[in-house]
């Protein structure tokens, strides 16, 4: 939820950091860790010890351990549908019927999966 300084140096370290803004000031030792492995709230989301954080350039999500397999499976399936749809749109077809994938396009999607040796 807070600001971060030295973002170019942190980016060069390939350290995955998510912050609300950048700020040049240094606060010395005014902000130091006081605890760890305790529940926190960040951007209105509760994060508990053991939660899995997954992020990319567009943001981050918090996944409770009990949901990791379900979320991973759903995410992989979405990636496959989107990759198929992007190929279709790049070939000149309309977004309509591909984002989201319409029922009438599922046979083509299933054939595409089979060609790639993918299971769904």
PDB file of N, CA and C in Angstrom, residues 66-117:
ATOM      1  N   UNK A  66      -5.280 -23.677   0.513  1.00  0.00           N
ATOM      2  CA  UNK A  66      -6.335 -24.652   0.216  1.00  0.00           C
ATOM      3  C   UNK A  66      -6.893 -24.509  -1.195  1.00  0.00           C
ATOM      4  N   UNK A  67      -6.602 -23.396  -1.866  1.00  0.00           N
ATOM      5  CA  UNK A  67      -7.145 -23.158  -3.204  1.00  0.00           C
ATOM      6  C   UNK A  67      -6.085 -23.179  -4.306  1.00  0.00           C
ATOM      7  N   UNK A  68      -4.834 -23.457  -3.966  1.00  0.00           N
ATOM      8  CA  UNK A  68      -3.749 -23.351  -4.942  1.00  0.00           C
ATOM      9  C   UNK A  68      -3.987 -24.247  -6.155  1.00  0.00           C
ATOM     10  N   UNK A  69      -4.317 -25.515  -5.942  1.00  0.00           N
ATOM     11  CA  UNK A  69      -4.517 -26.427  -7.076  1.00  0.00           C
ATOM     12  C   UNK A  69      -5.687 -25.989  -7.937  1.00  0.00           C
ATOM     13  N   UNK A  70      -6.784 -25.600  -7.322  1.00  0.00           N
ATOM     14  CA  UNK A  70      -7.964 -25.154  -8.064  1.00  0.00           C
ATOM     15  C   UNK A  70      -7.656 -23.910  -8.897  1.00  0.00           C
ATOM     16  N   UNK A  71      -6.974 -22.952  -8.298  1.00  0.00           N
ATOM     17  CA  UNK A  71      -6.639 -21.712  -9.009  1.00  0.00           C
ATOM     18  C   UNK A  71      -5.635 -21.992 -10.126  1.00  0.00           C
ATOM     19  N   UNK A  72      -4.638 -22.833  -9.865  1.00  0.00           N
ATOM     20  CA  UNK A  72      -3.649 -23.166 -10.898  1.00  0.00           C
ATOM     21  C   UNK A  72      -4.319 -23.850 -12.083  1.00  0.00           C
ATOM     22  N   UNK A  73      -5.222 -24.784 -11.816  1.00  0.00           N
ATOM     23  CA  UNK A  73      -5.931 -25.486 -12.890  1.00  0.00           C
ATOM     24  C   UNK A  73      -6.799 -24.522 -13.699  1.00  0.00           C
ATOM     25  N   UNK A  74      -7.559 -23.691 -13.015  1.00  0.00           N
ATOM     26  CA  UNK A  74      -8.420 -22.722 -13.709  1.00  0.00           C
ATOM     27  C   UNK A  74      -7.587 -21.730 -14.513  1.00  0.00           C
ATOM     28  N   UNK A  75      -6.447 -21.319 -13.965  1.00  0.00           N
ATOM     29  CA  UNK A  75      -5.576 -20.366 -14.660  1.00  0.00           C
ATOM     30  C   UNK A  75      -4.984 -20.984 -15.919  1.00  0.00           C
ATOM     31  N   UNK A  76      -4.538 -22.234 -15.820  1.00  0.00           N
ATOM     32  CA  UNK A  76      -3.975 -22.915 -16.988  1.00  0.00           C
ATOM     33  C   UNK A  76      -5.037 -23.049 -18.079  1.00  0.00           C
ATOM     34  N   UNK A  77      -6.240 -23.417 -17.693  1.00  0.00           N
ATOM     35  CA  UNK A  77      -7.322 -23.553 -18.679  1.00  0.00           C
ATOM     36  C   UNK A  77      -7.631 -22.211 -19.340  1.00  0.00           C
ATOM     37  N   UNK A  78      -7.614 -21.144 -18.565  1.00  0.00           N
ATOM     38  CA  UNK A  78      -7.858 -19.821 -19.138  1.00  0.00           C
ATOM     39  C   UNK A  78      -6.741 -19.447 -20.107  1.00  0.00           C
ATOM     40  N   UNK A  79      -5.495 -19.751 -19.745  1.00  0.00           N
ATOM     41  CA  UNK A  79      -4.370 -19.467 -20.644  1.00  0.00           C
ATOM     42  C   UNK A  79      -4.549 -20.184 -21.978  1.00  0.00           C
ATOM     43  N   UNK A  80      -4.963 -21.446 -21.933  1.00  0.00           N
ATOM     44  CA  UNK A  80      -5.183 -22.196 -23.171  1.00  0.00           C
ATOM     45  C   UNK A  80      -6.285 -21.562 -24.013  1.00  0.00           C
ATOM     46  N   UNK A  81      -7.409 -21.230 -23.385  1.00  0.00           N
ATOM     47  CA  UNK A  81      -8.517 -20.600 -24.131  1.00  0.00           C
ATOM     48  C   UNK A  81      -8.074 -19.281 -24.742  1.00  0.00           C
ATOM     49  N   UNK A  82      -7.330 -18.486 -23.981  1.00  0.00           N
ATOM     50  CA  UNK A  82      -6.889 -17.189 -24.492  1.00  0.00           C
ATOM     51  C   UNK A  82      -5.866 -17.343 -25.611  1.00  0.00           C
ATOM     52  N   UNK A  83      -4.965 -18.301 -25.492  1.00  0.00           N
ATOM     53  CA  UNK A  83      -3.985 -18.523 -26.560  1.00  0.00           C
ATOM     54  C   UNK A  83      -4.700 -18.924 -27.855  1.00  0.00           C
ATOM     55  N   UNK A  84      -5.688 -19.812 -27.737  1.00  0.00           N
ATOM     56  CA  UNK A  84      -6.493 -20.218 -28.893  1.00  0.00           C
ATOM     57  C   UNK A  84      -7.206 -19.012 -29.492  1.00  0.00           C
ATOM     58  N   UNK A  85      -7.841 -18.229 -28.645  1.00  0.00           N
ATOM     59  CA  UNK A  85      -8.592 -17.058 -29.110  1.00  0.00           C
ATOM     60  C   UNK A  85      -7.676 -16.048 -29.794  1.00  0.00           C
ATOM     61  N   UNK A  86      -6.518 -15.807 -29.216  1.00  0.00           N
ATOM     62  CA  UNK A  86      -5.579 -14.849 -29.809  1.00  0.00           C
ATOM     63  C   UNK A  86      -5.147 -15.316 -31.196  1.00  0.00           C
ATOM     64  N   UNK A  87      -4.880 -16.616 -31.336  1.00  0.00           N
ATOM     65  CA  UNK A  87      -4.522 -17.140 -32.662  1.00  0.00           C
ATOM     66  C   UNK A  87      -5.643 -16.882 -33.663  1.00  0.00           C
ATOM     67  N   UNK A  88      -6.879 -17.110 -33.251  1.00  0.00           N
ATOM     68  CA  UNK A  88      -8.023 -16.913 -34.149  1.00  0.00           C
ATOM     69  C   UNK A  88      -8.170 -15.446 -34.534  1.00  0.00           C
ATOM     70  N   UNK A  89      -8.043 -14.568 -33.568  1.00  0.00           N
ATOM     71  CA  UNK A  89      -8.191 -13.133 -33.841  1.00  0.00           C
ATOM     72  C   UNK A  89      -7.049 -12.650 -34.737  1.00  0.00           C
ATOM     73  N   UNK A  90      -5.839 -13.112 -34.478  1.00  0.00           N
ATOM     74  CA  UNK A  90      -4.701 -12.721 -35.326  1.00  0.00           C
ATOM     75  C   UNK A  90      -4.852 -13.228 -36.755  1.00  0.00           C
ATOM     76  N   UNK A  91      -5.613 -14.311 -36.921  1.00  0.00           N
ATOM     77  CA  UNK A  91      -5.830 -14.835 -38.272  1.00  0.00           C
ATOM     78  C   UNK A  91      -6.903 -14.048 -39.019  1.00  0.00           C
ATOM     79  N   UNK A  92      -7.499 -13.066 -38.333  1.00  0.00           N
ATOM     80  CA  UNK A  92      -8.471 -12.201 -38.997  1.00  0.00           C
ATOM     81  C   UNK A  92      -9.899 -12.348 -38.514  1.00  0.00           C
ATOM     82  N   UNK A  93     -10.149 -13.284 -37.606  1.00  0.00           N
ATOM     83  CA  UNK A  93     -11.505 -13.455 -37.087  1.00  0.00           C
ATOM     84  C   UNK A  93     -11.821 -12.386 -36.046  1.00  0.00           C
ATOM     85  N   UNK A  94     -13.092 -12.190 -35.804  1.00  0.00           N
ATOM     86  CA  UNK A  94     -13.559 -11.201 -34.830  1.00  0.00           C
ATOM     87  C   UNK A  94     -13.325 -11.694 -33.400  1.00  0.00           C
ATOM     88  N   UNK A  95     -13.232 -10.754 -32.472  1.00  0.00           N
ATOM     89  CA  UNK A  95     -13.187 -11.100 -31.049  1.00  0.00           C
ATOM     90  C   UNK A  95     -14.462 -11.818 -30.623  1.00  0.00           C
ATOM     91  N   UNK A  96     -15.559 -11.470 -31.268  1.00  0.00           N
ATOM     92  CA  UNK A  96     -16.856 -12.033 -30.888  1.00  0.00           C
ATOM     93  C   UNK A  96     -16.829 -13.555 -31.032  1.00  0.00           C
ATOM     94  N   UNK A  97     -17.228 -14.211 -29.992  1.00  0.00           N
ATOM     95  CA  UNK A  97     -17.243 -15.665 -29.986  1.00  0.00           C
ATOM     96  C   UNK A  97     -15.956 -16.291 -29.468  1.00  0.00           C
ATOM     97  N   UNK A  98     -14.939 -15.457 -29.273  1.00  0.00           N
ATOM     98  CA  UNK A  98     -13.660 -15.968 -28.776  1.00  0.00           C
ATOM     99  C   UNK A  98     -13.276 -15.380 -27.428  1.00  0.00           C
ATOM    100  N   UNK A  99     -13.737 -14.198 -27.134  1.00  0.00           N
ATOM    101  CA  UNK A  99     -13.503 -13.552 -25.830  1.00  0.00           C
ATOM    102  C   UNK A  99     -14.838 -13.158 -25.243  1.00  0.00           C
ATOM    103  N   UNK A 100     -15.484 -13.936 -24.395  1.00  0.00           N
ATOM    104  CA  UNK A 100     -15.097 -15.286 -23.985  1.00  0.00           C
ATOM    105  C   UNK A 100     -15.399 -16.302 -25.085  1.00  0.00           C
ATOM    106  N   UNK A 101     -14.856 -17.487 -24.928  1.00  0.00           N
ATOM    107  CA  UNK A 101     -15.019 -18.544 -25.914  1.00  0.00           C
ATOM    108  C   UNK A 101     -16.467 -19.025 -25.915  1.00  0.00           C
ATOM    109  N   UNK A 102     -17.128 -18.847 -27.055  1.00  0.00           N
ATOM    110  CA  UNK A 102     -18.539 -19.217 -27.186  1.00  0.00           C
ATOM    111  C   UNK A 102     -18.685 -20.727 -27.394  1.00  0.00           C
ATOM    112  N   UNK A 103     -19.840 -21.219 -27.001  1.00  0.00           N
ATOM    113  CA  UNK A 103     -20.153 -22.646 -27.088  1.00  0.00           C
ATOM    114  C   UNK A 103     -19.914 -23.200 -28.495  1.00  0.00           C
ATOM    115  N   UNK A 104     -20.301 -22.432 -29.513  1.00  0.00           N
ATOM    116  CA  UNK A 104     -20.167 -22.929 -30.887  1.00  0.00           C
ATOM    117  C   UNK A 104     -18.709 -23.045 -31.348  1.00  0.00           C
ATOM    118  N   UNK A 105     -17.780 -22.431 -30.624  1.00  0.00           N
ATOM    119  CA  UNK A 105     -16.363 -22.520 -30.991  1.00  0.00           C
ATOM    120  C   UNK A 105     -15.597 -23.583 -30.206  1.00  0.00           C
ATOM    121  N   UNK A 106     -16.277 -24.257 -29.279  1.00  0.00           N
ATOM    122  CA  UNK A 106     -15.611 -25.295 -28.487  1.00  0.00           C
ATOM    123  C   UNK A 106     -15.090 -26.453 -29.332  1.00  0.00           C
ATOM    124  N   UNK A 107     -15.826 -26.929 -30.354  1.00  0.00           N
ATOM    125  CA  UNK A 107     -15.254 -28.019 -31.166  1.00  0.00           C
ATOM    126  C   UNK A 107     -13.912 -27.631 -31.805  1.00  0.00           C
ATOM    127  N   UNK A 108     -13.802 -26.406 -32.314  1.00  0.00           N
ATOM    128  CA  UNK A 108     -12.527 -25.941 -32.874  1.00  0.00           C
ATOM    129  C   UNK A 108     -11.452 -25.877 -31.791  1.00  0.00           C
ATOM    130  N   UNK A 109     -11.843 -25.421 -30.612  1.00  0.00           N
ATOM    131  CA  UNK A 109     -10.903 -25.336 -29.493  1.00  0.00           C
ATOM    132  C   UNK A 109     -10.401 -26.728 -29.119  1.00  0.00           C
ATOM    133  N   UNK A 110     -11.317 -27.697 -29.046  1.00  0.00           N
ATOM    134  CA  UNK A 110     -10.933 -29.063 -28.689  1.00  0.00           C
ATOM    135  C   UNK A 110     -10.005 -29.672 -29.741  1.00  0.00           C
ATOM    136  N   UNK A 111     -10.258 -29.376 -31.020  1.00  0.00           N
ATOM    137  CA  UNK A 111      -9.370 -29.853 -32.092  1.00  0.00           C
ATOM    138  C   UNK A 111      -7.993 -29.201 -31.961  1.00  0.00           C
ATOM    139  N   UNK A 112      -7.976 -27.922 -31.641  1.00  0.00           N
ATOM    140  CA  UNK A 112      -6.720 -27.182 -31.439  1.00  0.00           C
ATOM    141  C   UNK A 112      -5.924 -27.800 -30.293  1.00  0.00           C
ATOM    142  N   UNK A 113      -6.622 -28.138 -29.197  1.00  0.00           N
ATOM    143  CA  UNK A 113      -5.956 -28.786 -28.063  1.00  0.00           C
ATOM    144  C   UNK A 113      -5.349 -30.118 -28.482  1.00  0.00           C
ATOM    145  N   UNK A 114      -6.126 -30.917 -29.225  1.00  0.00           N
ATOM    146  CA  UNK A 114      -5.657 -32.238 -29.657  1.00  0.00           C
ATOM    147  C   UNK A 114      -4.422 -32.115 -30.547  1.00  0.00           C
ATOM    148  N   UNK A 115      -4.414 -31.137 -31.444  1.00  0.00           N
ATOM    149  CA  UNK A 115      -3.254 -30.916 -32.322  1.00  0.00           C
ATOM    150  C   UNK A 115      -1.995 -30.626 -31.515  1.00  0.00           C
ATOM    151  N   UNK A 116      -2.171 -29.975 -30.401  1.00  0.00           N
ATOM    152  CA  UNK A 116      -1.034 -29.594 -29.550  1.00  0.00           C
ATOM    153  C   UNK A 116      -0.697 -30.657 -28.508  1.00  0.00           C
ATOM    154  N   UNK A 117      -1.532 -31.681 -28.408  1.00  0.00           N
ATOM    155  CA  UNK A 117      -1.307 -32.708 -27.397  1.00  0.00           C
ATOM    156  C   UNK A 117      -1.646 -32.248 -25.991  1.00  0.00           C
TER     157      UNK A 117
END
